[in-house]
Amino acid sequence: MNSSSDHKFEGWMGVDKSAVDGKMVWQSYEPKSWEETDVDIEITHCGICGSDLHTLRSGWGETMYPCVVGHEIVGKAVRVGSKVTGINVGDRVGVGAQCDSCLGRKGNCEECAAGLENHCSHMTTTYDGKFLNGDKSYGGYAKYHRSPSHFVFKIPDGLPSSAAAPMLCGGITMYSPLKNNGCSPGKRVGIVGVGGLGHFGILWAKALGADLVVGISRRNNKREDALNLGANAYIATEEDKDWETAYARSLDLIICTISSPKLPLSKYLQLLRTKGRFIQVGAPEEALPAIHAFELIIKGITIGGSPISSPDDIREMLQLAADRNVRPWIQERPMTEANKAVVDLGNDKARYRYVLFN
Protein backbone atom coordinates (compact mmCIF):
# COMPACT_ATOMS: atom_id res chain seq x y z
CA MET A 1 0.00 0.00 0.00
CA ASN A 2 1.14 3.55 -0.66
CA SER A 3 -0.42 6.64 0.84
CA SER A 4 1.91 9.34 -0.45
CA SER A 5 0.75 11.84 -3.05
CA ASP A 6 2.60 14.38 -5.13
CA HIS A 7 0.32 14.51 -8.17
CA LYS A 8 -1.76 17.45 -9.27
CA PHE A 9 -5.45 17.09 -10.14
CA GLU A 10 -6.33 18.99 -13.29
CA GLY A 11 -8.68 18.39 -16.18
CA TRP A 12 -11.19 19.72 -18.69
CA MET A 13 -13.68 21.81 -16.72
CA GLY A 14 -17.17 22.69 -17.83
CA VAL A 15 -17.90 26.08 -16.28
CA ASP A 16 -21.35 26.66 -17.82
CA LYS A 17 -23.75 25.25 -20.41
CA SER A 18 -21.55 26.41 -23.29
CA ALA A 19 -19.06 23.66 -22.38
CA VAL A 20 -21.01 21.22 -24.56
CA ASP A 21 -20.16 23.43 -27.55
CA GLY A 22 -16.47 22.68 -27.12
CA LYS A 23 -15.75 25.34 -24.50
CA MET A 24 -14.40 23.31 -21.61
CA VAL A 25 -11.30 24.84 -20.01
CA TRP A 26 -8.27 23.03 -18.61
CA GLN A 27 -7.71 23.88 -14.98
CA SER A 28 -6.81 22.39 -11.60
CA TYR A 29 -9.34 21.34 -8.96
CA GLU A 30 -9.50 19.84 -5.49
CA PRO A 31 -10.59 16.18 -5.41
CA LYS A 32 -12.52 14.61 -2.54
CA SER A 33 -10.60 14.61 0.73
CA TRP A 34 -8.41 11.54 1.06
CA GLU A 35 -9.65 8.54 3.02
CA GLU A 36 -7.78 5.31 3.60
CA THR A 37 -10.43 3.46 1.59
CA ASP A 38 -9.58 5.51 -1.52
CA VAL A 39 -7.52 4.88 -4.64
CA ASP A 40 -5.84 7.52 -6.79
CA ILE A 41 -5.63 6.65 -10.47
CA GLU A 42 -3.30 8.08 -13.10
CA ILE A 43 -5.67 8.15 -16.06
CA THR A 44 -4.54 6.60 -19.33
CA HIS A 45 -7.97 6.36 -21.02
CA CYS A 46 -11.45 7.80 -20.58
CA GLY A 47 -14.42 7.05 -22.79
CA ILE A 48 -16.78 9.79 -23.91
CA CYS A 49 -20.39 8.99 -23.05
CA GLY A 50 -23.65 10.61 -24.07
CA SER A 51 -24.19 11.31 -20.37
CA ASP A 52 -21.25 13.69 -20.53
CA LEU A 53 -23.07 15.87 -23.07
CA HIS A 54 -26.35 15.83 -21.12
CA THR A 55 -24.46 16.95 -18.02
CA LEU A 56 -22.34 19.61 -19.71
CA ARG A 57 -25.49 21.32 -21.00
CA SER A 58 -27.58 20.71 -17.83
CA GLY A 59 -29.97 18.59 -19.85
CA TRP A 60 -30.97 16.32 -16.97
CA GLY A 61 -31.17 19.13 -14.42
CA GLU A 62 -28.89 21.94 -13.34
CA THR A 63 -25.26 20.83 -13.27
CA MET A 64 -23.09 21.82 -10.30
CA TYR A 65 -20.59 23.83 -12.31
CA PRO A 66 -17.64 23.74 -12.50
CA CYS A 67 -17.70 20.09 -13.54
CA VAL A 68 -15.18 17.63 -15.00
CA VAL A 69 -17.14 14.93 -16.83
CA GLY A 70 -16.03 11.44 -17.88
CA HIS A 71 -17.07 8.21 -16.16
CA GLU A 72 -15.38 5.52 -18.22
CA ILE A 73 -11.98 5.76 -16.57
CA VAL A 74 -9.02 3.39 -16.90
CA GLY A 75 -5.51 3.93 -15.64
CA LYS A 76 -2.86 2.92 -13.12
CA ALA A 77 -3.36 2.91 -9.36
CA VAL A 78 -0.74 5.31 -8.00
CA ARG A 79 -1.97 5.72 -4.40
CA VAL A 80 -3.84 3.06 -2.46
CA GLY A 81 -5.28 3.56 1.00
CA SER A 82 -4.25 1.37 3.93
CA LYS A 83 -7.79 -0.05 4.26
CA VAL A 84 -8.05 -1.09 0.61
CA THR A 85 -7.94 -4.79 -0.24
CA GLY A 86 -7.42 -6.42 -3.62
CA ILE A 87 -5.78 -3.41 -5.31
CA ASN A 88 -2.10 -2.52 -5.26
CA VAL A 89 -0.06 0.39 -6.55
CA GLY A 90 0.69 -0.25 -10.21
CA ASP A 91 -2.46 -2.26 -10.92
CA ARG A 92 -4.46 -1.44 -14.05
CA VAL A 93 -7.88 -0.36 -12.80
CA GLY A 94 -11.08 1.37 -13.87
CA VAL A 95 -14.05 3.34 -12.53
CA GLY A 96 -17.49 3.60 -14.10
CA ALA A 97 -20.47 5.90 -13.69
CA GLN A 98 -20.83 5.33 -9.94
CA CYS A 99 -18.03 5.90 -7.46
CA ASP A 100 -19.77 5.49 -4.09
CA SER A 101 -22.87 4.35 -2.25
CA CYS A 102 -23.75 4.44 1.43
CA LEU A 103 -22.63 0.83 2.11
CA GLY A 104 -24.59 0.97 5.35
CA ARG A 105 -22.87 4.10 6.67
CA LYS A 106 -26.21 5.89 7.03
CA GLY A 107 -27.97 2.97 8.69
CA ASN A 108 -29.45 -0.14 7.15
CA CYS A 109 -29.54 -0.01 3.34
CA GLU A 110 -31.51 -2.77 1.70
CA GLU A 111 -29.95 -2.15 -1.69
CA CYS A 112 -26.30 -2.10 -0.60
CA ALA A 113 -26.82 -5.15 1.63
CA ALA A 114 -28.23 -7.04 -1.36
CA GLY A 115 -25.37 -6.13 -3.69
CA LEU A 116 -27.51 -3.63 -5.59
CA GLU A 117 -25.34 -0.61 -4.88
CA ASN A 118 -26.35 1.05 -8.15
CA HIS A 119 -29.87 1.44 -6.69
CA CYS A 120 -28.70 2.98 -3.39
CA SER A 121 -30.59 6.19 -2.63
CA HIS A 122 -27.30 7.75 -1.46
CA MET A 123 -25.21 6.78 -4.49
CA THR A 124 -22.51 9.16 -5.68
CA THR A 125 -22.04 9.60 -9.40
CA THR A 126 -18.46 9.73 -10.64
CA TYR A 127 -18.89 13.35 -11.65
CA ASP A 128 -21.33 16.11 -10.69
CA GLY A 129 -22.12 14.25 -7.49
CA LYS A 130 -21.62 14.68 -3.75
CA PHE A 131 -19.95 12.24 -1.41
CA LEU A 132 -21.37 11.54 2.04
CA ASN A 133 -18.88 14.02 3.53
CA GLY A 134 -20.15 16.77 1.22
CA ASP A 135 -17.16 16.78 -1.14
CA LYS A 136 -17.79 17.03 -4.86
CA SER A 137 -16.97 14.33 -7.42
CA TYR A 138 -14.92 15.04 -10.55
CA GLY A 139 -14.61 12.76 -13.57
CA GLY A 140 -12.08 11.43 -16.02
CA TYR A 141 -11.35 14.10 -18.63
CA ALA A 142 -8.28 14.65 -16.51
CA LYS A 143 -4.82 13.49 -15.46
CA TYR A 144 -5.84 11.82 -12.18
CA HIS A 145 -8.97 10.53 -10.49
CA ARG A 146 -9.72 9.71 -6.84
CA SER A 147 -12.38 7.13 -6.01
CA PRO A 148 -13.53 4.98 -3.10
CA SER A 149 -12.05 1.53 -3.69
CA HIS A 150 -15.37 -0.34 -3.58
CA PHE A 151 -16.05 1.04 -7.08
CA VAL A 152 -12.54 0.58 -8.49
CA PHE A 153 -12.17 -2.51 -10.69
CA LYS A 154 -9.07 -4.38 -11.76
CA ILE A 155 -8.96 -4.73 -15.54
CA PRO A 156 -8.46 -8.36 -16.61
CA ASP A 157 -5.31 -9.31 -18.47
CA GLY A 158 -5.93 -9.53 -22.19
CA LEU A 159 -8.49 -6.72 -22.24
CA PRO A 160 -6.94 -3.55 -23.70
CA SER A 161 -7.45 -0.38 -21.66
CA SER A 162 -8.94 1.43 -24.65
CA ALA A 163 -11.57 -1.31 -24.99
CA ALA A 164 -12.25 -1.61 -21.25
CA ALA A 165 -12.91 2.11 -20.75
CA PRO A 166 -16.21 2.43 -22.66
CA MET A 167 -17.44 -0.80 -21.08
CA LEU A 168 -17.51 0.87 -17.67
CA CYS A 169 -20.64 2.86 -18.52
CA GLY A 170 -21.77 2.17 -22.07
CA GLY A 171 -20.92 -1.51 -21.84
CA ILE A 172 -22.50 -2.24 -18.47
CA THR A 173 -25.59 -0.18 -19.36
CA MET A 174 -26.31 -2.82 -22.01
CA TYR A 175 -24.87 -5.94 -20.38
CA SER A 176 -26.99 -5.57 -17.24
CA PRO A 177 -30.49 -5.46 -18.81
CA LEU A 178 -29.62 -8.26 -21.22
CA LYS A 179 -28.29 -10.53 -18.47
CA ASN A 180 -31.00 -9.65 -15.95
CA ASN A 181 -33.85 -10.11 -18.44
CA GLY A 182 -32.91 -13.54 -19.64
CA CYS A 183 -30.79 -13.03 -22.76
CA SER A 184 -29.48 -16.55 -23.36
CA PRO A 185 -29.65 -19.42 -25.85
CA GLY A 186 -33.18 -19.75 -27.22
CA LYS A 187 -34.01 -16.06 -26.86
CA ARG A 188 -34.74 -13.53 -29.60
CA VAL A 189 -33.51 -10.02 -28.84
CA GLY A 190 -33.97 -6.59 -30.44
CA ILE A 191 -31.60 -3.68 -29.88
CA VAL A 192 -33.15 -0.28 -30.66
CA GLY A 193 -30.53 2.25 -31.70
CA VAL A 194 -27.29 1.13 -33.33
CA GLY A 195 -24.97 3.65 -31.75
CA GLY A 196 -22.63 3.97 -28.78
CA LEU A 197 -24.93 1.94 -26.54
CA GLY A 198 -26.70 -0.17 -29.15
CA HIS A 199 -23.56 -1.57 -30.71
CA PHE A 200 -22.65 -2.87 -27.24
CA GLY A 201 -26.10 -4.45 -27.07
CA ILE A 202 -25.50 -6.46 -30.23
CA LEU A 203 -22.06 -7.57 -29.02
CA TRP A 204 -23.32 -8.68 -25.61
CA ALA A 205 -26.46 -10.38 -26.94
CA LYS A 206 -24.30 -12.53 -29.19
CA ALA A 207 -21.79 -13.23 -26.40
CA LEU A 208 -24.65 -14.31 -24.10
CA GLY A 209 -25.85 -16.76 -26.73
CA ALA A 210 -29.10 -15.27 -28.04
CA ASP A 211 -30.49 -17.24 -30.98
CA LEU A 212 -31.58 -14.12 -32.87
CA VAL A 213 -30.33 -10.54 -32.56
CA VAL A 214 -32.09 -7.80 -34.51
CA GLY A 215 -30.60 -4.33 -34.87
CA ILE A 216 -33.24 -1.59 -35.10
CA SER A 217 -32.50 1.94 -36.25
CA ARG A 218 -34.21 4.65 -38.26
CA ARG A 219 -32.33 4.31 -41.52
CA ASN A 220 -30.42 1.70 -43.49
CA ASN A 221 -27.06 3.47 -43.20
CA LYS A 222 -26.12 1.31 -40.18
CA ARG A 223 -27.36 -2.01 -41.56
CA GLU A 224 -23.91 -3.23 -42.63
CA ASP A 225 -22.37 -2.24 -39.30
CA ALA A 226 -25.11 -4.02 -37.34
CA LEU A 227 -24.61 -7.23 -39.32
CA ASN A 228 -20.83 -7.01 -38.95
CA LEU A 229 -21.26 -6.60 -35.18
CA GLY A 230 -23.18 -9.88 -35.15
CA ALA A 231 -26.83 -9.03 -35.72
CA ASN A 232 -28.83 -11.60 -37.66
CA ALA A 233 -31.32 -9.08 -39.04
CA TYR A 234 -31.93 -5.34 -39.26
CA ILE A 235 -34.99 -3.08 -39.30
CA ALA A 236 -34.89 0.49 -40.64
CA THR A 237 -38.00 2.02 -39.10
CA GLU A 238 -38.16 5.05 -41.41
CA GLU A 239 -37.42 3.11 -44.60
CA ASP A 240 -38.79 -0.43 -44.23
CA LYS A 241 -42.52 -0.49 -45.06
CA ASP A 242 -44.88 -1.92 -42.42
CA TRP A 243 -41.97 -3.21 -40.32
CA GLU A 244 -44.09 -3.41 -37.17
CA THR A 245 -46.40 -5.86 -38.96
CA ALA A 246 -43.71 -7.83 -40.75
CA TYR A 247 -41.84 -8.47 -37.50
CA ALA A 248 -44.84 -8.61 -35.14
CA ARG A 249 -44.54 -11.02 -32.19
CA SER A 250 -40.99 -11.98 -33.14
CA LEU A 251 -38.91 -10.89 -30.12
CA ASP A 252 -38.69 -11.93 -26.46
CA LEU A 253 -36.75 -8.89 -25.31
CA ILE A 254 -36.11 -5.38 -26.60
CA ILE A 255 -33.49 -3.05 -25.12
CA CYS A 256 -34.06 0.54 -26.22
CA THR A 257 -31.12 2.95 -26.21
CA ILE A 258 -32.89 5.89 -27.83
CA SER A 259 -32.65 9.22 -25.99
CA SER A 260 -35.38 10.91 -28.01
CA PRO A 261 -38.95 11.44 -26.75
CA LYS A 262 -40.19 10.77 -30.30
CA LEU A 263 -39.49 7.03 -30.40
CA PRO A 264 -42.38 4.97 -31.88
CA LEU A 265 -42.97 3.10 -28.62
CA SER A 266 -46.30 1.52 -29.56
CA LYS A 267 -44.81 0.06 -32.74
CA TYR A 268 -41.86 -1.35 -30.83
CA LEU A 269 -44.25 -3.11 -28.45
CA GLN A 270 -45.89 -4.83 -31.41
CA LEU A 271 -42.61 -6.65 -32.04
CA LEU A 272 -42.78 -8.43 -28.67
CA ARG A 273 -44.09 -11.93 -28.19
CA THR A 274 -46.47 -12.82 -25.36
CA LYS A 275 -44.79 -12.08 -22.01
CA GLY A 276 -42.13 -10.07 -23.82
CA ARG A 277 -40.09 -7.37 -22.12
CA PHE A 278 -39.22 -3.84 -23.23
CA ILE A 279 -36.37 -2.27 -21.24
CA GLN A 280 -35.50 1.41 -21.64
CA VAL A 281 -31.92 2.48 -21.01
CA GLY A 282 -31.77 5.67 -23.09
CA ALA A 283 -32.71 8.70 -21.01
CA PRO A 284 -34.43 11.48 -23.01
CA GLU A 285 -34.53 14.94 -21.48
CA GLU A 286 -38.32 14.91 -22.07
CA ALA A 287 -41.10 12.41 -21.30
CA LEU A 288 -41.52 9.16 -23.22
CA PRO A 289 -44.59 8.77 -25.50
CA ALA A 290 -47.90 7.77 -23.96
CA ILE A 291 -49.25 4.25 -24.51
CA HIS A 292 -52.63 2.58 -24.01
CA ALA A 293 -53.02 0.06 -21.20
CA PHE A 294 -54.23 -2.68 -23.54
CA GLU A 295 -50.90 -2.57 -25.38
CA LEU A 296 -49.48 -4.13 -22.21
CA ILE A 297 -52.43 -6.16 -21.03
CA ILE A 298 -53.26 -8.25 -24.10
CA LYS A 299 -49.81 -9.87 -24.41
CA GLY A 300 -48.77 -9.49 -20.78
CA ILE A 301 -45.90 -7.21 -21.75
CA THR A 302 -43.51 -5.80 -19.16
CA ILE A 303 -41.96 -2.35 -19.54
CA GLY A 304 -38.99 -1.48 -17.36
CA GLY A 305 -35.76 0.44 -17.07
CA SER A 306 -32.19 -0.33 -16.10
CA PRO A 307 -29.40 1.84 -14.65
CA ILE A 308 -25.74 0.73 -15.00
CA SER A 309 -25.23 -2.20 -12.57
CA SER A 310 -23.54 -3.48 -9.43
CA PRO A 311 -19.79 -3.85 -8.90
CA ASP A 312 -20.15 -7.63 -9.12
CA ASP A 313 -21.86 -7.38 -12.52
CA ILE A 314 -19.19 -5.01 -13.79
CA ARG A 315 -16.42 -7.42 -12.82
CA GLU A 316 -18.34 -10.27 -14.48
CA MET A 317 -18.78 -8.24 -17.66
CA LEU A 318 -15.10 -7.32 -17.88
CA GLN A 319 -14.09 -10.95 -17.45
CA LEU A 320 -16.58 -12.08 -20.11
CA ALA A 321 -15.12 -9.52 -22.50
CA ALA A 322 -11.61 -10.83 -21.84
CA ASP A 323 -12.63 -14.48 -22.11
CA ARG A 324 -14.71 -14.14 -25.29
CA ASN A 325 -12.72 -11.40 -26.99
CA VAL A 326 -15.59 -8.90 -26.98
CA ARG A 327 -14.28 -5.60 -28.33
CA PRO A 328 -16.25 -2.39 -28.83
CA TRP A 329 -15.78 -0.31 -31.95
CA ILE A 330 -13.78 2.67 -30.76
CA GLN A 331 -11.96 5.69 -32.09
CA GLU A 332 -9.13 6.96 -29.89
CA ARG A 333 -8.66 10.71 -29.47
CA PRO A 334 -5.93 12.53 -27.51
CA MET A 335 -7.10 14.10 -24.23
CA THR A 336 -5.98 17.43 -25.68
CA GLU A 337 -8.79 17.10 -28.27
CA ALA A 338 -11.55 16.60 -25.70
CA ASN A 339 -13.47 19.72 -26.76
CA LYS A 340 -13.53 18.72 -30.41
CA ALA A 341 -14.42 15.13 -29.57
CA VAL A 342 -17.41 16.26 -27.49
CA VAL A 343 -18.68 18.36 -30.37
CA ASP A 344 -18.15 15.48 -32.82
CA LEU A 345 -20.12 13.12 -30.58
CA GLY A 346 -22.94 15.67 -30.43
CA ASN A 347 -22.92 15.69 -34.23
CA ASP A 348 -23.25 11.87 -34.33
CA LYS A 349 -19.82 11.30 -35.87
CA ALA A 350 -18.62 8.57 -33.47
CA ARG A 351 -18.50 4.97 -34.75
CA TYR A 352 -19.17 3.99 -32.09
CA ARG A 353 -17.36 5.16 -28.95
CA TYR A 354 -14.73 7.86 -28.60
CA VAL A 355 -11.98 7.11 -26.09
CA LEU A 356 -9.66 9.86 -24.87
CA PHE A 357 -6.06 8.95 -24.00
CA ASN A 358 -3.32 10.74 -22.09
Coordinates of N, CA, C and O in Angstrom, one line a residue, residues 13-80:
M13 N -12.6 21.3 -17.6 CA -13.7 21.8 -16.7 C -14.8 22.5 -17.5 O -14.5 23.4 -18.3
G14 N -16.0 22.0 -17.3 CA -17.2 22.7 -17.8 C -17.6 23.7 -16.8 O -17.9 23.4 -15.7
V15 N -17.6 25.0 -17.2 CA -17.9 26.1 -16.3 C -19.3 26.6 -16.4 O -19.8 27.3 -15.6
D16 N -20.0 26.3 -17.6 CA -21.3 26.7 -17.8 C -21.9 25.8 -19.0 O -21.2 24.9 -19.5
K17 N -23.1 26.1 -19.4 CA -23.7 25.3 -20.4 C -23.0 25.3 -21.8 O -23.2 24.4 -22.6
S18 N -22.2 26.3 -22.0 CA -21.5 26.4 -23.3 C -20.4 25.4 -23.4 O -19.9 25.2 -24.5
A19 N -20.1 24.7 -22.3 CA -19.1 23.7 -22.4 C -19.4 22.6 -23.4 O -18.4 22.1 -24.1
V20 N -20.6 22.3 -23.6 CA -21.0 21.2 -24.6 C -20.7 21.6 -26.0 O -20.6 20.8 -26.9
D21 N -20.5 22.9 -26.2 CA -20.2 23.4 -27.6 C -18.7 23.5 -27.8 O -18.2 24.2 -28.7
G22 N -17.9 22.7 -27.0 CA -16.5 22.7 -27.1 C -15.8 23.8 -26.4 O -14.7 24.2 -26.8
K23 N -16.3 24.2 -25.2 CA -15.8 25.3 -24.5 C -15.4 25.0 -23.1 O -15.4 25.8 -22.2
M24 N -15.0 23.7 -22.9 CA -14.4 23.3 -21.6 C -13.0 24.0 -21.5 O -12.4 24.2 -22.5
V25 N -12.6 24.2 -20.3 CA -11.3 24.8 -20.0 C -10.5 23.9 -19.1 O -11.0 23.3 -18.2
W26 N -9.2 23.9 -19.4 CA -8.3 23.0 -18.6 C -7.8 23.8 -17.4 O -7.3 24.9 -17.5
Q27 N -8.1 23.2 -16.2 CA -7.7 23.9 -15.0 C -7.6 22.9 -13.8 O -8.1 21.7 -14.0
S28 N -7.0 23.3 -12.7 CA -6.8 22.4 -11.6 C -8.1 22.4 -10.7 O -8.9 23.3 -10.8
Y29 N -8.2 21.4 -9.9 CA -9.3 21.3 -9.0 C -8.9 20.5 -7.8 O -7.9 19.8 -7.8
E30 N -9.7 20.6 -6.7 CA -9.5 19.8 -5.5 C -10.4 18.6 -5.5 O -11.6 18.7 -5.5
P31 N -9.8 17.4 -5.4 CA -10.6 16.2 -5.4 C -11.2 16.0 -4.0 O -11.0 16.8 -3.1
K32 N -12.0 14.9 -3.9 CA -12.5 14.6 -2.5 C -11.4 14.5 -1.5 O -10.3 14.1 -1.9
S33 N -11.6 14.8 -0.3 CA -10.6 14.6 0.7 C -10.2 13.1 0.8 O -11.1 12.2 0.7
W34 N -8.9 12.9 1.1 CA -8.4 11.5 1.1 C -8.9 10.7 2.3 O -9.0 11.2 3.4
E35 N -9.3 9.5 2.0 CA -9.6 8.5 3.0 C -8.9 7.3 2.7 O -8.5 7.0 1.6
E36 N -8.6 6.5 3.8 CA -7.8 5.3 3.6 C -8.5 4.2 2.9 O -7.9 3.1 2.6
T37 N -9.7 4.4 2.5 CA -10.4 3.5 1.6 C -10.4 3.9 0.1 O -11.0 3.3 -0.7
D38 N -9.6 4.9 -0.2 CA -9.6 5.5 -1.5 C -8.4 5.0 -2.4 O -7.4 4.4 -1.8
V39 N -8.6 5.2 -3.7 CA -7.5 4.9 -4.6 C -7.4 6.1 -5.6 O -8.4 6.6 -6.0
D40 N -6.1 6.5 -5.8 CA -5.8 7.5 -6.8 C -5.4 6.8 -8.1 O -4.5 5.9 -8.0
I41 N -5.9 7.3 -9.2 CA -5.6 6.6 -10.5 C -5.0 7.7 -11.4 O -5.5 8.8 -11.6
E42 N -3.9 7.3 -12.0 CA -3.3 8.1 -13.1 C -4.0 7.6 -14.4 O -3.9 6.5 -14.8
I43 N -4.8 8.5 -15.0 CA -5.7 8.1 -16.1 C -4.9 8.0 -17.4 O -4.1 8.8 -17.8
T44 N -5.1 6.8 -18.0 CA -4.5 6.6 -19.3 C -5.6 6.7 -20.4 O -5.3 7.2 -21.5
H45 N -6.9 6.3 -20.1 CA -8.0 6.4 -21.0 C -9.3 6.8 -20.3 O -9.5 6.4 -19.2
C46 N -10.1 7.5 -21.1 CA -11.5 7.8 -20.6 C -12.4 7.9 -21.8 O -12.2 8.6 -22.7
G47 N -13.4 7.0 -21.7 CA -14.4 7.0 -22.8 C -15.3 8.3 -22.7 O -15.5 8.9 -21.6
I48 N -15.8 8.7 -23.9 CA -16.8 9.8 -23.9 C -18.2 9.2 -24.0 O -18.4 8.4 -24.9
C49 N -19.0 9.6 -23.1 CA -20.4 9.0 -23.0 C -21.4 10.1 -23.3 O -21.2 11.2 -23.1
G50 N -22.6 9.7 -23.9 CA -23.6 10.6 -24.1 C -24.1 11.3 -22.8 O -24.5 12.5 -22.8
S51 N -23.9 10.7 -21.7 CA -24.2 11.3 -20.4 C -23.4 12.6 -20.2 O -23.8 13.5 -19.5
D52 N -22.1 12.5 -20.7 CA -21.3 13.7 -20.5 C -21.9 14.9 -21.2 O -21.8 16.0 -20.6
L53 N -22.5 14.7 -22.4 CA -23.1 15.9 -23.1 C -24.3 16.4 -22.3 O -24.5 17.6 -22.2
H54 N -25.2 15.4 -21.9 CA -26.4 15.8 -21.1 C -25.9 16.7 -19.9 O -26.6 17.7 -19.6
T55 N -24.9 16.2 -19.2 CA -24.5 16.9 -18.0 C -23.8 18.3 -18.3 O -24.1 19.3 -17.7
L56 N -23.0 18.3 -19.4 CA -22.3 19.6 -19.7 C -23.4 20.7 -20.0 O -23.1 21.9 -19.7
R57 N -24.5 20.3 -20.7 CA -25.5 21.3 -21.0 C -26.6 21.4 -20.0 O -27.6 22.1 -20.3
S58 N -26.5 20.7 -18.9 CA -27.6 20.7 -17.8 C -28.9 20.1 -18.4 O -30.0 20.6 -18.0
G59 N -28.8 19.1 -19.2 CA -30.0 18.6 -19.9 C -30.8 17.8 -18.9 O -32.0 17.6 -19.1
W60 N -30.2 17.1 -17.9 CA -31.0 16.3 -17.0 C -31.2 17.0 -15.7 O -31.6 16.4 -14.6
G61 N -31.1 18.3 -15.6 CA -31.2 19.1 -14.4 C -29.9 20.0 -14.3 O -28.9 19.8 -15.0
E62 N -30.0 21.0 -13.4 CA -28.9 21.9 -13.3 C -27.6 21.3 -12.8 O -27.6 20.6 -11.8
T63 N -26.6 21.4 -13.6 CA -25.3 20.8 -13.3 C -24.6 21.7 -12.2 O -24.7 22.9 -12.2
M64 N -23.8 21.1 -11.3 CA -23.1 21.8 -10.3 C -21.7 22.3 -10.9 O -20.7 21.7 -10.6
Y65 N -21.8 23.3 -11.7 CA -20.6 23.8 -12.3 C -19.7 24.4 -11.2 O -20.2 25.0 -10.2
P66 N -18.4 24.4 -11.4 CA -17.6 23.7 -12.5 C -17.6 22.2 -12.4 O -17.7 21.7 -11.3
C67 N -17.5 21.5 -13.5 CA -17.7 20.1 -13.5 C -16.7 19.5 -14.5 O -16.6 19.9 -15.7
V68 N -16.0 18.4 -14.1 CA -15.2 17.6 -15.0 C -16.0 16.4 -15.3 O -16.2 15.6 -14.3
V69 N -16.4 16.1 -16.5 CA -17.1 14.9 -16.8 C -16.2 13.8 -17.2 O -15.0 13.9 -17.2
G70 N -16.8 12.6 -17.5 CA -16.0 11.4 -17.9 C -16.2 10.4 -16.8 O -15.7 10.5 -15.7
H71 N -16.9 9.3 -17.1 CA -17.1 8.2 -16.2 C -16.8 6.8 -16.8 O -17.5 5.9 -16.4
E72 N -15.9 6.8 -17.7 CA -15.4 5.5 -18.2 C -13.9 5.6 -18.1 O -13.1 5.7 -19.1
I73 N -13.4 5.4 -16.9 CA -12.0 5.8 -16.6 C -11.1 4.5 -16.4 O -11.5 3.6 -15.7
V74 N -10.0 4.5 -17.1 CA -9.0 3.4 -16.9 C -7.6 4.0 -16.7 O -7.3 5.0 -17.4
G75 N -6.9 3.4 -15.9 CA -5.5 3.9 -15.6 C -4.8 3.1 -14.7 O -5.1 1.9 -14.4
K76 N -3.7 3.6 -14.1 CA -2.9 2.9 -13.1 C -3.1 3.4 -11.7 O -3.1 4.6 -11.5
A77 N -3.2 2.5 -10.8 CA -3.4 2.9 -9.4 C -2.0 3.4 -8.9 O -1.0 2.7 -8.9
V78 N -2.0 4.7 -8.4 CA -0.7 5.3 -8.0 C -0.7 5.6 -6.5 O 0.3 5.9 -5.9
R79 N -1.9 5.5 -5.9 CA -2.0 5.7 -4.4 C -3.1 4.8 -3.9 O -4.2 4.9 -4.4
V80 N -2.8 4.0 -3.0 CA -3.8 3.1 -2.5 C -3.9 3.2 -0.9 O -2.9 3.0 -0.3

